[in-house]
Coordinates of C-alpha atoms in Angstrom, one line a residue:
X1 CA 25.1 -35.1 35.8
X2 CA 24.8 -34.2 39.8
X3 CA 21.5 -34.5 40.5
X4 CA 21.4 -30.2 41.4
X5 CA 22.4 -29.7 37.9
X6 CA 19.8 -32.0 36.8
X7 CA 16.8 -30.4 38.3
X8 CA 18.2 -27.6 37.5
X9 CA 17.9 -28.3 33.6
X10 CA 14.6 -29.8 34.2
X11 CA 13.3 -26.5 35.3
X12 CA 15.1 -24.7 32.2
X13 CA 13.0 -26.9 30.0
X14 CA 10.0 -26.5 32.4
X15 CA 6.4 -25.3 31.4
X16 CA 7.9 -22.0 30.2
X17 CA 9.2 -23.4 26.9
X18 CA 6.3 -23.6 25.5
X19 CA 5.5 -19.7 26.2
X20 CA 8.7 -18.3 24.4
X21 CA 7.8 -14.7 23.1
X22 CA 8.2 -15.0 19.2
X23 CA 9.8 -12.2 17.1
X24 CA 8.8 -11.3 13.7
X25 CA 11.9 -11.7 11.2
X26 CA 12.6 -8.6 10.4
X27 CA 13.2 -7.5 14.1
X28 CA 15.2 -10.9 14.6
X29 CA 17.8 -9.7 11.9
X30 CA 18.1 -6.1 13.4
X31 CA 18.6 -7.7 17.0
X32 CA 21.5 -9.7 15.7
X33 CA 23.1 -7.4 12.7
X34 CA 23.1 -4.6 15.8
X35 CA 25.2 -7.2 17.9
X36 CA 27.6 -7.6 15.2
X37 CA 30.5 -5.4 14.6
X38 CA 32.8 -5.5 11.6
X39 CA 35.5 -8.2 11.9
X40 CA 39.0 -8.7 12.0
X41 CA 41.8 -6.9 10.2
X42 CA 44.4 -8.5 7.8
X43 CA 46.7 -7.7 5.2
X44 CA 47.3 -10.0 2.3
X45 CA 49.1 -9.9 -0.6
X46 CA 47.2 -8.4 -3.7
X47 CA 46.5 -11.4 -5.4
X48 CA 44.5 -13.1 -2.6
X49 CA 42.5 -9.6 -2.2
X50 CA 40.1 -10.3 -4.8
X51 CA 36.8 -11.7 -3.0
X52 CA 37.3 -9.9 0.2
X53 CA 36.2 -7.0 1.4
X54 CA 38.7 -3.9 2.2
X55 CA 39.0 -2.9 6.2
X56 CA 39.8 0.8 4.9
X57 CA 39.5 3.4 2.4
X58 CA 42.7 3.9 0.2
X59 CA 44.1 6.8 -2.0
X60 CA 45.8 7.3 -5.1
X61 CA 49.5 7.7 -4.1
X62 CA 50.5 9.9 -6.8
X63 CA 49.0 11.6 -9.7
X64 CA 47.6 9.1 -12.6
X65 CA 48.4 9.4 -15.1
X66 CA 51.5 10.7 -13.7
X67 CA 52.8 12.3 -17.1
X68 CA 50.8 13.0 -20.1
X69 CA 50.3 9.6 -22.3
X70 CA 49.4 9.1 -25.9
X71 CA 46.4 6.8 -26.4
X72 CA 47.1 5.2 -29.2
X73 CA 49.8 4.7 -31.7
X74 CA 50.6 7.8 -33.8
X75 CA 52.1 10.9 -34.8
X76 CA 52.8 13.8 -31.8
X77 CA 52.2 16.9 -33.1
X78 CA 51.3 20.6 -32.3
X79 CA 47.6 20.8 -33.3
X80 CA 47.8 24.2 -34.9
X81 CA 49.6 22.9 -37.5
X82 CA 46.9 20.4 -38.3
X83 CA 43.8 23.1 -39.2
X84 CA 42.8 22.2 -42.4
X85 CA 44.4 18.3 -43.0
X86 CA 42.4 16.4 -45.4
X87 CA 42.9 13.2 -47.4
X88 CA 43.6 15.3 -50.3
X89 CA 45.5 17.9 -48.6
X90 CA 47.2 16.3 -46.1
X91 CA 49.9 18.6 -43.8
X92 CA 53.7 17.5 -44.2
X93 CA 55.8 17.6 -41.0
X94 CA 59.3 16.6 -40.1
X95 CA 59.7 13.7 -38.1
X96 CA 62.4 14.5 -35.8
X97 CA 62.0 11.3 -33.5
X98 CA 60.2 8.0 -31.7
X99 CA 59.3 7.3 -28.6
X100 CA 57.8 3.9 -27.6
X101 CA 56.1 3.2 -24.0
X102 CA 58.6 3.2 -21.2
X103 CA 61.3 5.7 -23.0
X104 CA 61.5 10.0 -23.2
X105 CA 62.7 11.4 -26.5
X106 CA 64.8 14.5 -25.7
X107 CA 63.5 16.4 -28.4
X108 CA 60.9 19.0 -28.4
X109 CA 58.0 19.0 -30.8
X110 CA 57.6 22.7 -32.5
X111 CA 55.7 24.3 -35.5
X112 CA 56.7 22.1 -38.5
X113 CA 57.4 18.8 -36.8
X114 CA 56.1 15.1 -35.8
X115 CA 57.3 12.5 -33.4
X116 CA 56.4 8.7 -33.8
X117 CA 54.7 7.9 -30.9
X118 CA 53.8 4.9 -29.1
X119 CA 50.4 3.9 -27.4
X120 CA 51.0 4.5 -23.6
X121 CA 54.5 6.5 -24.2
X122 CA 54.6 10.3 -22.7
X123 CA 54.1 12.7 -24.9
X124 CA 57.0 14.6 -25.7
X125 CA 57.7 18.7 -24.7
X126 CA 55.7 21.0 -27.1
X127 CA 53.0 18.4 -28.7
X128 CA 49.4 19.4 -27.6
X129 CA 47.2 16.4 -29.6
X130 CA 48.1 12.7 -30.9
X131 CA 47.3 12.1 -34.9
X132 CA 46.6 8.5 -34.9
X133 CA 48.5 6.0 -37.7
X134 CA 45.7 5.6 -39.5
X135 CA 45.1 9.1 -40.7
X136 CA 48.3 10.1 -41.5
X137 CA 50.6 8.6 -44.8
X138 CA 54.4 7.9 -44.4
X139 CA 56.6 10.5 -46.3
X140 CA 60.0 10.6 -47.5
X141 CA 61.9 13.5 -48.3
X142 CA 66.0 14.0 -49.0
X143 CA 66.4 10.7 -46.9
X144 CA 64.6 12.4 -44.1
X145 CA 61.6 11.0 -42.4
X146 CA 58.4 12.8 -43.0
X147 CA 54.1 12.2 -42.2
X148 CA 51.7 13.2 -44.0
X149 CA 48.4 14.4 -41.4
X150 CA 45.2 13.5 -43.8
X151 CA 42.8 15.1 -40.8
X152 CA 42.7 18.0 -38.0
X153 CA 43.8 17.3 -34.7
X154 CA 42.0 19.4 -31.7
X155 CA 44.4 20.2 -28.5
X156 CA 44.2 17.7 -26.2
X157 CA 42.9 14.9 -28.6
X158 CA 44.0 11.3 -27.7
X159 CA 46.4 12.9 -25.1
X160 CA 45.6 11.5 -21.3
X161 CA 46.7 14.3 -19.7
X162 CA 48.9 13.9 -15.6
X163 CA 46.5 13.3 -13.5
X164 CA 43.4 13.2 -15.5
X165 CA 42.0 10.5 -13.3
X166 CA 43.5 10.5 -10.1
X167 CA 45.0 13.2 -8.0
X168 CA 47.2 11.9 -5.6
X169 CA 45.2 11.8 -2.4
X170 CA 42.2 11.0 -4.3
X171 CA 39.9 8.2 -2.9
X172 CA 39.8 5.2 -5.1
X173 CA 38.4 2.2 -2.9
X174 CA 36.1 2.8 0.4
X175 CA 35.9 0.5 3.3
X176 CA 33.5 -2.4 2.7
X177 CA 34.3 -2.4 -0.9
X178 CA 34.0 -6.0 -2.5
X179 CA 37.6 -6.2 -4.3
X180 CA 37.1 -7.0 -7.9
X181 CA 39.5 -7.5 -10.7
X182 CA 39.5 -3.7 -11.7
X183 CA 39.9 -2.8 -7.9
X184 CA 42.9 -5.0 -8.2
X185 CA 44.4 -3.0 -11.5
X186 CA 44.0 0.1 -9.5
X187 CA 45.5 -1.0 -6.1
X188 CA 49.0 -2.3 -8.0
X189 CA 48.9 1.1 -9.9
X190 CA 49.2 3.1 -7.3
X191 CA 51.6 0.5 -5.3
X192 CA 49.6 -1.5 -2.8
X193 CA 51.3 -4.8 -2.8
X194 CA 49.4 -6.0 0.9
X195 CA 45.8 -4.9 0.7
X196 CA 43.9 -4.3 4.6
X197 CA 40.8 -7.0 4.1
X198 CA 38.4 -7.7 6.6
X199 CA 39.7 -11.6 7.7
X200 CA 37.6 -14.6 6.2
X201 CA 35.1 -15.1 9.4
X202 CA 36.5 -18.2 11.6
X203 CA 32.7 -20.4 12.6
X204 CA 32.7 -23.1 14.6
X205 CA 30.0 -25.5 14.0
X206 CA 28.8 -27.8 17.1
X207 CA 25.9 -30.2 16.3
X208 CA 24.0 -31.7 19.2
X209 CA 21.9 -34.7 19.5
X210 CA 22.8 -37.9 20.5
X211 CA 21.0 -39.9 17.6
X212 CA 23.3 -38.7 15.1
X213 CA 26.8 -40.5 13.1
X214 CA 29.9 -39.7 11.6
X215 CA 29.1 -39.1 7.6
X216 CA 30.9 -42.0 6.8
X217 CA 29.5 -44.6 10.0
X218 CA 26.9 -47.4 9.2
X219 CA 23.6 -46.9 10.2
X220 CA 21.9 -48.3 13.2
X221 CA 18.7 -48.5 14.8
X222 CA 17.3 -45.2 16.2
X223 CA 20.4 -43.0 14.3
X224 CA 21.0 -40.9 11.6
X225 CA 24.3 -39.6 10.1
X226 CA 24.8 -35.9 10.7
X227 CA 24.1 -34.2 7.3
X228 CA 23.8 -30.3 9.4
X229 CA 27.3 -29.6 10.0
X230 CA 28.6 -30.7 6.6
X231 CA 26.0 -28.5 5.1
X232 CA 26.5 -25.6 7.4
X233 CA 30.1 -25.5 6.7
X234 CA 29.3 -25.7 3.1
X235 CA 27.3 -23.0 3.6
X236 CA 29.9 -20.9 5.6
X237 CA 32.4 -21.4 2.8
X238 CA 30.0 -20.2 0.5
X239 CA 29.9 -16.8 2.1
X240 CA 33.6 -16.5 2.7
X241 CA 33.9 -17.9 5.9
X242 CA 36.3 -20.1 7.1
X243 CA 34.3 -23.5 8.7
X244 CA 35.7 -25.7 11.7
X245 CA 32.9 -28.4 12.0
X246 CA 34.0 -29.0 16.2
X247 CA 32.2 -31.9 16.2
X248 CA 29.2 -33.1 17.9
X249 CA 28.2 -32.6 21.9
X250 CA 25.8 -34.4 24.1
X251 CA 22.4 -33.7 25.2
X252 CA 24.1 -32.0 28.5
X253 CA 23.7 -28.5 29.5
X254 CA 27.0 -28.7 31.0
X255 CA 29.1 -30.3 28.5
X256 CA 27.4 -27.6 26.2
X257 CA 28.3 -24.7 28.1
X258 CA 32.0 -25.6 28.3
X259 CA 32.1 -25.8 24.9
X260 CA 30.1 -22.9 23.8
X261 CA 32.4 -20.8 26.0
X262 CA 35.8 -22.9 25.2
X263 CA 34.7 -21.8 21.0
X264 CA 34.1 -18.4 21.8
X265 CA 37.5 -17.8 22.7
X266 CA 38.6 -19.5 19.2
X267 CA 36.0 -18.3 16.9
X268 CA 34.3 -14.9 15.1
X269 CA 30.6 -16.7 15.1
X270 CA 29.1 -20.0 16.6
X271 CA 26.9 -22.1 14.8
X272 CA 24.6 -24.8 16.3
X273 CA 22.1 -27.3 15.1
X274 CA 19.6 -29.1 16.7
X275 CA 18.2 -28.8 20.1
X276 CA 16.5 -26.0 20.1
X277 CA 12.6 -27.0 20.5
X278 CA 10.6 -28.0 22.9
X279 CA 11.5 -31.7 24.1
X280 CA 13.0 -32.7 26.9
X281 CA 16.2 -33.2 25.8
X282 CA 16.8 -30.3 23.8
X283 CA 19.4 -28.8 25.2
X284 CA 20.1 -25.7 23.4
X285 CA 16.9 -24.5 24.2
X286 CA 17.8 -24.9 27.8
X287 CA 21.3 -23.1 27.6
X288 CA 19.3 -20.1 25.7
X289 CA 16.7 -20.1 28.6
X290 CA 20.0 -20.0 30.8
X291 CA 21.3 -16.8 29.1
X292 CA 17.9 -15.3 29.0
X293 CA 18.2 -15.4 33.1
X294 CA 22.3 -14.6 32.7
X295 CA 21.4 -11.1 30.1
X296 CA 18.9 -9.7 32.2
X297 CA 19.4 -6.8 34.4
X298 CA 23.4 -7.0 34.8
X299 CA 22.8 -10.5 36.3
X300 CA 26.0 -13.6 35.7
X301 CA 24.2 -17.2 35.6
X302 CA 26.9 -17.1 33.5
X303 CA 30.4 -16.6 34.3
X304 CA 33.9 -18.1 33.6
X305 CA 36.7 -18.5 36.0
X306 CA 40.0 -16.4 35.1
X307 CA 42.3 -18.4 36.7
X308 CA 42.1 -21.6 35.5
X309 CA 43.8 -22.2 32.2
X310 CA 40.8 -24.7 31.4
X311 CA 37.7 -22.4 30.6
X312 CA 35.2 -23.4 33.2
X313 CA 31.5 -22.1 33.2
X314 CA 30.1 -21.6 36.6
X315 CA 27.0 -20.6 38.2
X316 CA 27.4 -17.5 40.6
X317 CA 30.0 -19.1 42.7
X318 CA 27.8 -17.9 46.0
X319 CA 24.4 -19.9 44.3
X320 CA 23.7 -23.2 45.1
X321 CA 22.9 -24.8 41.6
X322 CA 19.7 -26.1 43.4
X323 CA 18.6 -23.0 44.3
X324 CA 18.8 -21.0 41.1
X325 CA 16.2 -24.9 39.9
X326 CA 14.2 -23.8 42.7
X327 CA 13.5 -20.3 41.9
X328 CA 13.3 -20.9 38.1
X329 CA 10.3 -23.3 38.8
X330 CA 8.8 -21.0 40.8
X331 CA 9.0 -18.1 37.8
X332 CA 7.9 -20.8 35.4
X333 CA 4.8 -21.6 37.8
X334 CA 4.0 -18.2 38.8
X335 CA 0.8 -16.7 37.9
X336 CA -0.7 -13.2 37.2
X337 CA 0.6 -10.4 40.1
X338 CA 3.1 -12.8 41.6
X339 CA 4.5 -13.7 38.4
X340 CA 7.2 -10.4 38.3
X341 CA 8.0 -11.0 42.0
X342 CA 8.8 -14.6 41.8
X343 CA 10.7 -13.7 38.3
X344 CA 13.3 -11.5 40.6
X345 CA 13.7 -14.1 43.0
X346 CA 14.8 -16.7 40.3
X347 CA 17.0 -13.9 39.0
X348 CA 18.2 -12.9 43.0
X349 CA 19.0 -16.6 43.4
X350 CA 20.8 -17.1 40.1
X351 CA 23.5 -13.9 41.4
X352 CA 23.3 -13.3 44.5
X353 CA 25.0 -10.3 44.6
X354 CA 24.2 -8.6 41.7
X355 CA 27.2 -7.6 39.4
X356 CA 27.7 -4.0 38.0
X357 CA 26.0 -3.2 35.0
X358 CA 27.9 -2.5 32.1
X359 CA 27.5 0.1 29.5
X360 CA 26.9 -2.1 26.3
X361 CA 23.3 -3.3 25.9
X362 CA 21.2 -5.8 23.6
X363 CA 18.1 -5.7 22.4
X364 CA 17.3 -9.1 23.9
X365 CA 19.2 -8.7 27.0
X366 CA 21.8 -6.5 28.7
X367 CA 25.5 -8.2 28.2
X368 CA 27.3 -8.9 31.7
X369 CA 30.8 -8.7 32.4
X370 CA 31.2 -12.2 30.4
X371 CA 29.7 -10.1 26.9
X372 CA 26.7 -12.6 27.4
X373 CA 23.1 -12.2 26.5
X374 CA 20.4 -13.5 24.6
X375 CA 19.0 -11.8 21.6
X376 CA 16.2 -14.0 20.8
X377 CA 14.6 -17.7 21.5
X378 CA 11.9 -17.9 19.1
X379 CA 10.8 -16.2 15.7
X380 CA 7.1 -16.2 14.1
X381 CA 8.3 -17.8 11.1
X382 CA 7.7 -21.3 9.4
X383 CA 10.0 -23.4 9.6
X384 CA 12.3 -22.8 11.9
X385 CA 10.6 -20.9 14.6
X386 CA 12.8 -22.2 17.1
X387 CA 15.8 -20.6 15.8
X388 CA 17.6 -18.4 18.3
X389 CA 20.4 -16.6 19.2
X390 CA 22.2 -14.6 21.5
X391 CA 25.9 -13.6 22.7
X392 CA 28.4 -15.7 24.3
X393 CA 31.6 -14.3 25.5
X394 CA 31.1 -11.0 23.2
X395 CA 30.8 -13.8 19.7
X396 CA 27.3 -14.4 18.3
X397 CA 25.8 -17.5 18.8
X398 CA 23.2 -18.7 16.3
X399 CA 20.8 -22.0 17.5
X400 CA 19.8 -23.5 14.3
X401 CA 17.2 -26.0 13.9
X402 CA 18.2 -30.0 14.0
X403 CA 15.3 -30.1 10.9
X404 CA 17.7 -29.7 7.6
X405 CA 15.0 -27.6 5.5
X406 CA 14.6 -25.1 9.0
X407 CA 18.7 -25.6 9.2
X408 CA 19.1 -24.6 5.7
X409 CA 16.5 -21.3 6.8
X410 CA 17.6 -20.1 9.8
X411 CA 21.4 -20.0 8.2
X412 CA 20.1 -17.9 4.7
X413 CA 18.0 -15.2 7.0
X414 CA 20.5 -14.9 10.2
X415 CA 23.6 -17.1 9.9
X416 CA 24.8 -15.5 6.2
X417 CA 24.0 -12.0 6.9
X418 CA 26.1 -11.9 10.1
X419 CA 29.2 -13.5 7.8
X420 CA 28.3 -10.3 5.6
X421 CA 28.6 -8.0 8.1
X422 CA 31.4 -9.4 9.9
X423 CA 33.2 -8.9 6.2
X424 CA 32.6 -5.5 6.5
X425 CA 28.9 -5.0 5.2
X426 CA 26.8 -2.6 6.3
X427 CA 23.2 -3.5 8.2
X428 CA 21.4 -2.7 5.7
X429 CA 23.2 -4.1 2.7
X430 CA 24.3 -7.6 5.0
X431 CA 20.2 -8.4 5.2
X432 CA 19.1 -11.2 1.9
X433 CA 18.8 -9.9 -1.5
X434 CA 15.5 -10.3 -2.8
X435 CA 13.3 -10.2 -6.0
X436 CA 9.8 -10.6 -7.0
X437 CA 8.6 -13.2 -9.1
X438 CA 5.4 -14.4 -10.4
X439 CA 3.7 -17.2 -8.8
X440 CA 3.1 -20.3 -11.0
X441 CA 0.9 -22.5 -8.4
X442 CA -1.6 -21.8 -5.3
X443 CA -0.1 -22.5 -1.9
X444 CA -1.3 -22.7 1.0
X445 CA 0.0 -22.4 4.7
X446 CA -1.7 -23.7 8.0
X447 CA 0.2 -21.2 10.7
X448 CA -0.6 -17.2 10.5
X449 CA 3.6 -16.8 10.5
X450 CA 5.5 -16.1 8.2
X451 CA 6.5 -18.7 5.7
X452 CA 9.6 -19.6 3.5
X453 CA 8.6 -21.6 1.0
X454 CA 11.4 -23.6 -1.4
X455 CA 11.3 -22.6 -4.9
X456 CA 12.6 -22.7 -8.3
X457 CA 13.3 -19.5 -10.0
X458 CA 12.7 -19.7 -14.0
X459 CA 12.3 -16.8 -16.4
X460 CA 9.5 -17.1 -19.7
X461 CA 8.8 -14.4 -22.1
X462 CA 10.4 -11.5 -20.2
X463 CA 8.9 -12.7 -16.5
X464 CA 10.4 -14.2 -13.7
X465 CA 8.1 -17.0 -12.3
X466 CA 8.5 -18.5 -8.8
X467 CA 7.7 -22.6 -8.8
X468 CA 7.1 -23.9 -5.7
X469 CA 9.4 -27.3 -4.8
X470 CA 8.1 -30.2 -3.3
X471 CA 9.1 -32.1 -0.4
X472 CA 9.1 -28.1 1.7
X473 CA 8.3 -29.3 5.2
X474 CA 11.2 -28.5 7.5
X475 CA 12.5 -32.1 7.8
X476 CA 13.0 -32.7 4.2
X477 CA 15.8 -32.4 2.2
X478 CA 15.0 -33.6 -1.3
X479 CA 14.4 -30.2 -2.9
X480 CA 17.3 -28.3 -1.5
X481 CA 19.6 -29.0 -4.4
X482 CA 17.1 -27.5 -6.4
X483 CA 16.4 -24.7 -4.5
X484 CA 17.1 -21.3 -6.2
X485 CA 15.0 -19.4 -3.4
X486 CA 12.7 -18.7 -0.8
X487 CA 9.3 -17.3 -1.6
X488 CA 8.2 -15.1 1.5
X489 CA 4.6 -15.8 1.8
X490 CA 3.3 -12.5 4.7
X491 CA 2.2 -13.3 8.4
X492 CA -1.7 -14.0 8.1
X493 CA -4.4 -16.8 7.5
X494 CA -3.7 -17.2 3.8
X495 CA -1.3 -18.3 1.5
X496 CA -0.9 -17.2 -1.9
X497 CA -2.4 -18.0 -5.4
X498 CA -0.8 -18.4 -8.7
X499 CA -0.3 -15.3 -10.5
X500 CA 0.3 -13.4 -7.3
X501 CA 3.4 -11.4 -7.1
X502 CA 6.0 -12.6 -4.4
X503 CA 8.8 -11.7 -2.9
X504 CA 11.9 -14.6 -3.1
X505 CA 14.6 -14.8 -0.8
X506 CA 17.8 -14.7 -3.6
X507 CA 19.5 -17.7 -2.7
X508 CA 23.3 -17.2 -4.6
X509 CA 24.6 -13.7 -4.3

């Protein structure tokens, strides 16, 4: 690393970490849910529709039924002739033909006469009403087929008349739909053989840290194997998105920009994990400082070159990296009126002449020419509190904690609603489901935010009870097999006691 770029990240990770502006929850979802817009457009055959969600609203193409159908087996008839069929009086008509489903009789039904109909066949010219088989007798007569009608038949009785259900034109799927089997039944009646589905959500997942081993490497002193990405991309496939675990980058600002930025061009959403607290050498939380200075006020800390076929991320090319370290120290140093002033002069030095602002805005920062920004760096929740996000190159980008419990947090709250909404779902429908459940055991929490406790979900006697796991701090991972929810125990001094009623983060959809 040049030793500009290195004071440079040294300032990044200055004395201003540790004063990132926490968001409450709630606010954090809306920021990036806002960001999001639906994704992709495919069309796939109608067998590997089912699962996905559809990009548009279809129709019935014709009429449906498109010709009147019988409902059952039985005997077509005219159902004036029927008045006053009994068991012991039963009516005698002429059966004059059959039809099965799939043929047309040529014959008309009229006063005196029957055909033998067959569930699903269209009902021949002149019938009004189906007599089904079993209230009617078989009859002979002179060699000549008749039926016996044991009971009345109203007009219209198991008769499914053209378009009953559908009239062609009608709607009978909206956008966003979730395609189940009877979706399926109805989109290959009315002829839709390639379905429009919102594409499966293409996430790359980086992890960072250089502590960490290939799953199937021998340990060593000081390492650990990297358990994150394999869950993450578990987790991705569980809510229809299509994982590419990219592998794992060093704790260097630069090698992490190139990469972020080289993914965004690949990829719908970008996963991280690790790196996002307060040490030293956590780098993400140094690349999100960097886009907090990049979003603001139509500024570029970052930009990319367009004519290089490699994607290169560049300060302002007029900066000196040092400069833009300079000025960030003196924003992280400055102090009660001079604080604002010395806040522009990082940001002057960062883009020296200021790029036009463009139209589309975030709630955590204004997206530059590059469709960069940050949304968030910190969120008043425990664990995971680091968690943070923003927008690189117009795709999300979700930091989530290097601790597997926070990991396993961040990616249920932030990571699985954007996959929902990037299938299609609305804002408000892409946000957890939840329930409420009855405590079964006090717990207590030492941090007034928001906490998301593991639990077990269990139903006795009618209730739902929520059992607190064990093993819930962030950096443990025994209980996440386990894990049916999250019980959401409110921002304040307290916890909550047994027999409480709590809301639980629904864990399987």
């Amino acid at each position: 690393m040049a030793q500009g770029e290195k004071r440079y990240v040294e300032q990044l990770q200055g004395a201003s970490r540790f004063n990132r502006r926490a968001i409450k929850v709630e606010e954090a979802q809306r920021r990036i849910l806002h960001a999001c817009v639906h994704g992709r457009v495919e069309h796939v055959p109608i067998g590997q529709a089912i699962g996905r969600r559809l990009a548009a609203s279809l129709t019935a193409t014709n009429d449906w039924p498109p010709f009147a159908r019988s409902g059952l087996d039985g005997y077509a008839v005219l159902s004036a002739d029927t008045v006053g069929a009994s068991p012991s009086q039963p009516v005698q008509l002429a059966v004059i033909d059959q039809v099965a489903a799939g043929e047309l009789t040529k014959r008309s039904v009229h006063t005196g006469t029957a055909v033998r109909i067959m569930t699903g066949a269209a009902v021949p010219e002149g019938a009004d009403a189906v007599v089904m088989l079993e209230q009617t007798v078989a009859l002979e007569r002179d060699g000549q087929a008749w039926v016996g009608i044991k009971q009345s038949a109203g007009a219209g009785q198991n008769v499914a008349r053209a378009g009953q259900e559908f009239h062609e034109g009608d709607a009978i799927a909206v956008r966003g739909a979730l395609v189940r089997p009877g979706h399926i039944a109805l989109l290959a009646t009315f002829g839709y053989e390639k379905v429009p589905v919102y594409a499966r959500p293409k996430v790359g997942i980086l992890s960072t840290g250089s502590e960490l081993l290939p799953v199937g490497a021998d340990l060593a002193p000081g390492l650990i194997r990297d358990s994150n990405s394999v869950m993450i991309a578990a987790l991705v496939k569980e809510a229809g998105g299509e994982a590419y675990t990219i592998g794992r980058i060093t704790d260097d600002l630069a090698a992490v920009r190139e990469a972020l930025f080289q993914a965004a061009d690949e990829y719908d959403l970008l996963l991280t994990t690790g790196g996002v607290s307060v040490g030293d050498y956590d780098v993400m939380a140094a690349f999100m400082r960097e886009l907090e200075y990049g979003g603001e006020e139509g500024s570029a800390v970052l930009t990319r070159t367009s004519s290089s076929e490699d994607a290169t991320i560049l300060l302002h090319p007029r900066t000196e990296i040092g400069e833009a370290a300079d000025a960030i120290a003196r924003a992280n140093e400055g102090q009660g009126e001079g604080t604002a002033r010395e806040g522009q002069e990082a940001r002057d030095a960062s883009d020296c002449t200021k790029m036009p602002k463009s139209g589309a805005e975030t709630e955590g920062g204004r997206i530059g020419d590059s469709g960069t920004s940050l949304l968030f760096n910190k969120v008043a929740m425990r664990p995971g509190s680091p968690t943070s996000a923003g927008l690189v190159g117009g795709k999300p980008l979700i930091a989530l904690s290097g601790n597997p419990g926070a990991c396993y947090v961040g990616f249920e709250l932030f990571a699985r609603p954007v996959l929902k909404r990037l299938q299609g779902v609305s804002e408000a429908a892409a946000r957890p489901r939840t329930t409420t459940a009855t405590l079964t055991a006090d717990f207590d929490k030492g941090s007034p935010h928001e906490r998301f406790v593991r639990t077990r979900l269990f139903v006795k006697d009618g209730i739902q009870f929520a059992d607190p796991l064990a093993f819930n701090k962030s950096s443990m991972m025994a209980s996440l097999p386990d894990s049916d929810g999250f019980i959401c125990i409110p921002a304040g001094p307290s916890g909550a006691s047994a027999g409480s009623l709590v809301e639980v983060i629904v864990l399987q959809d």
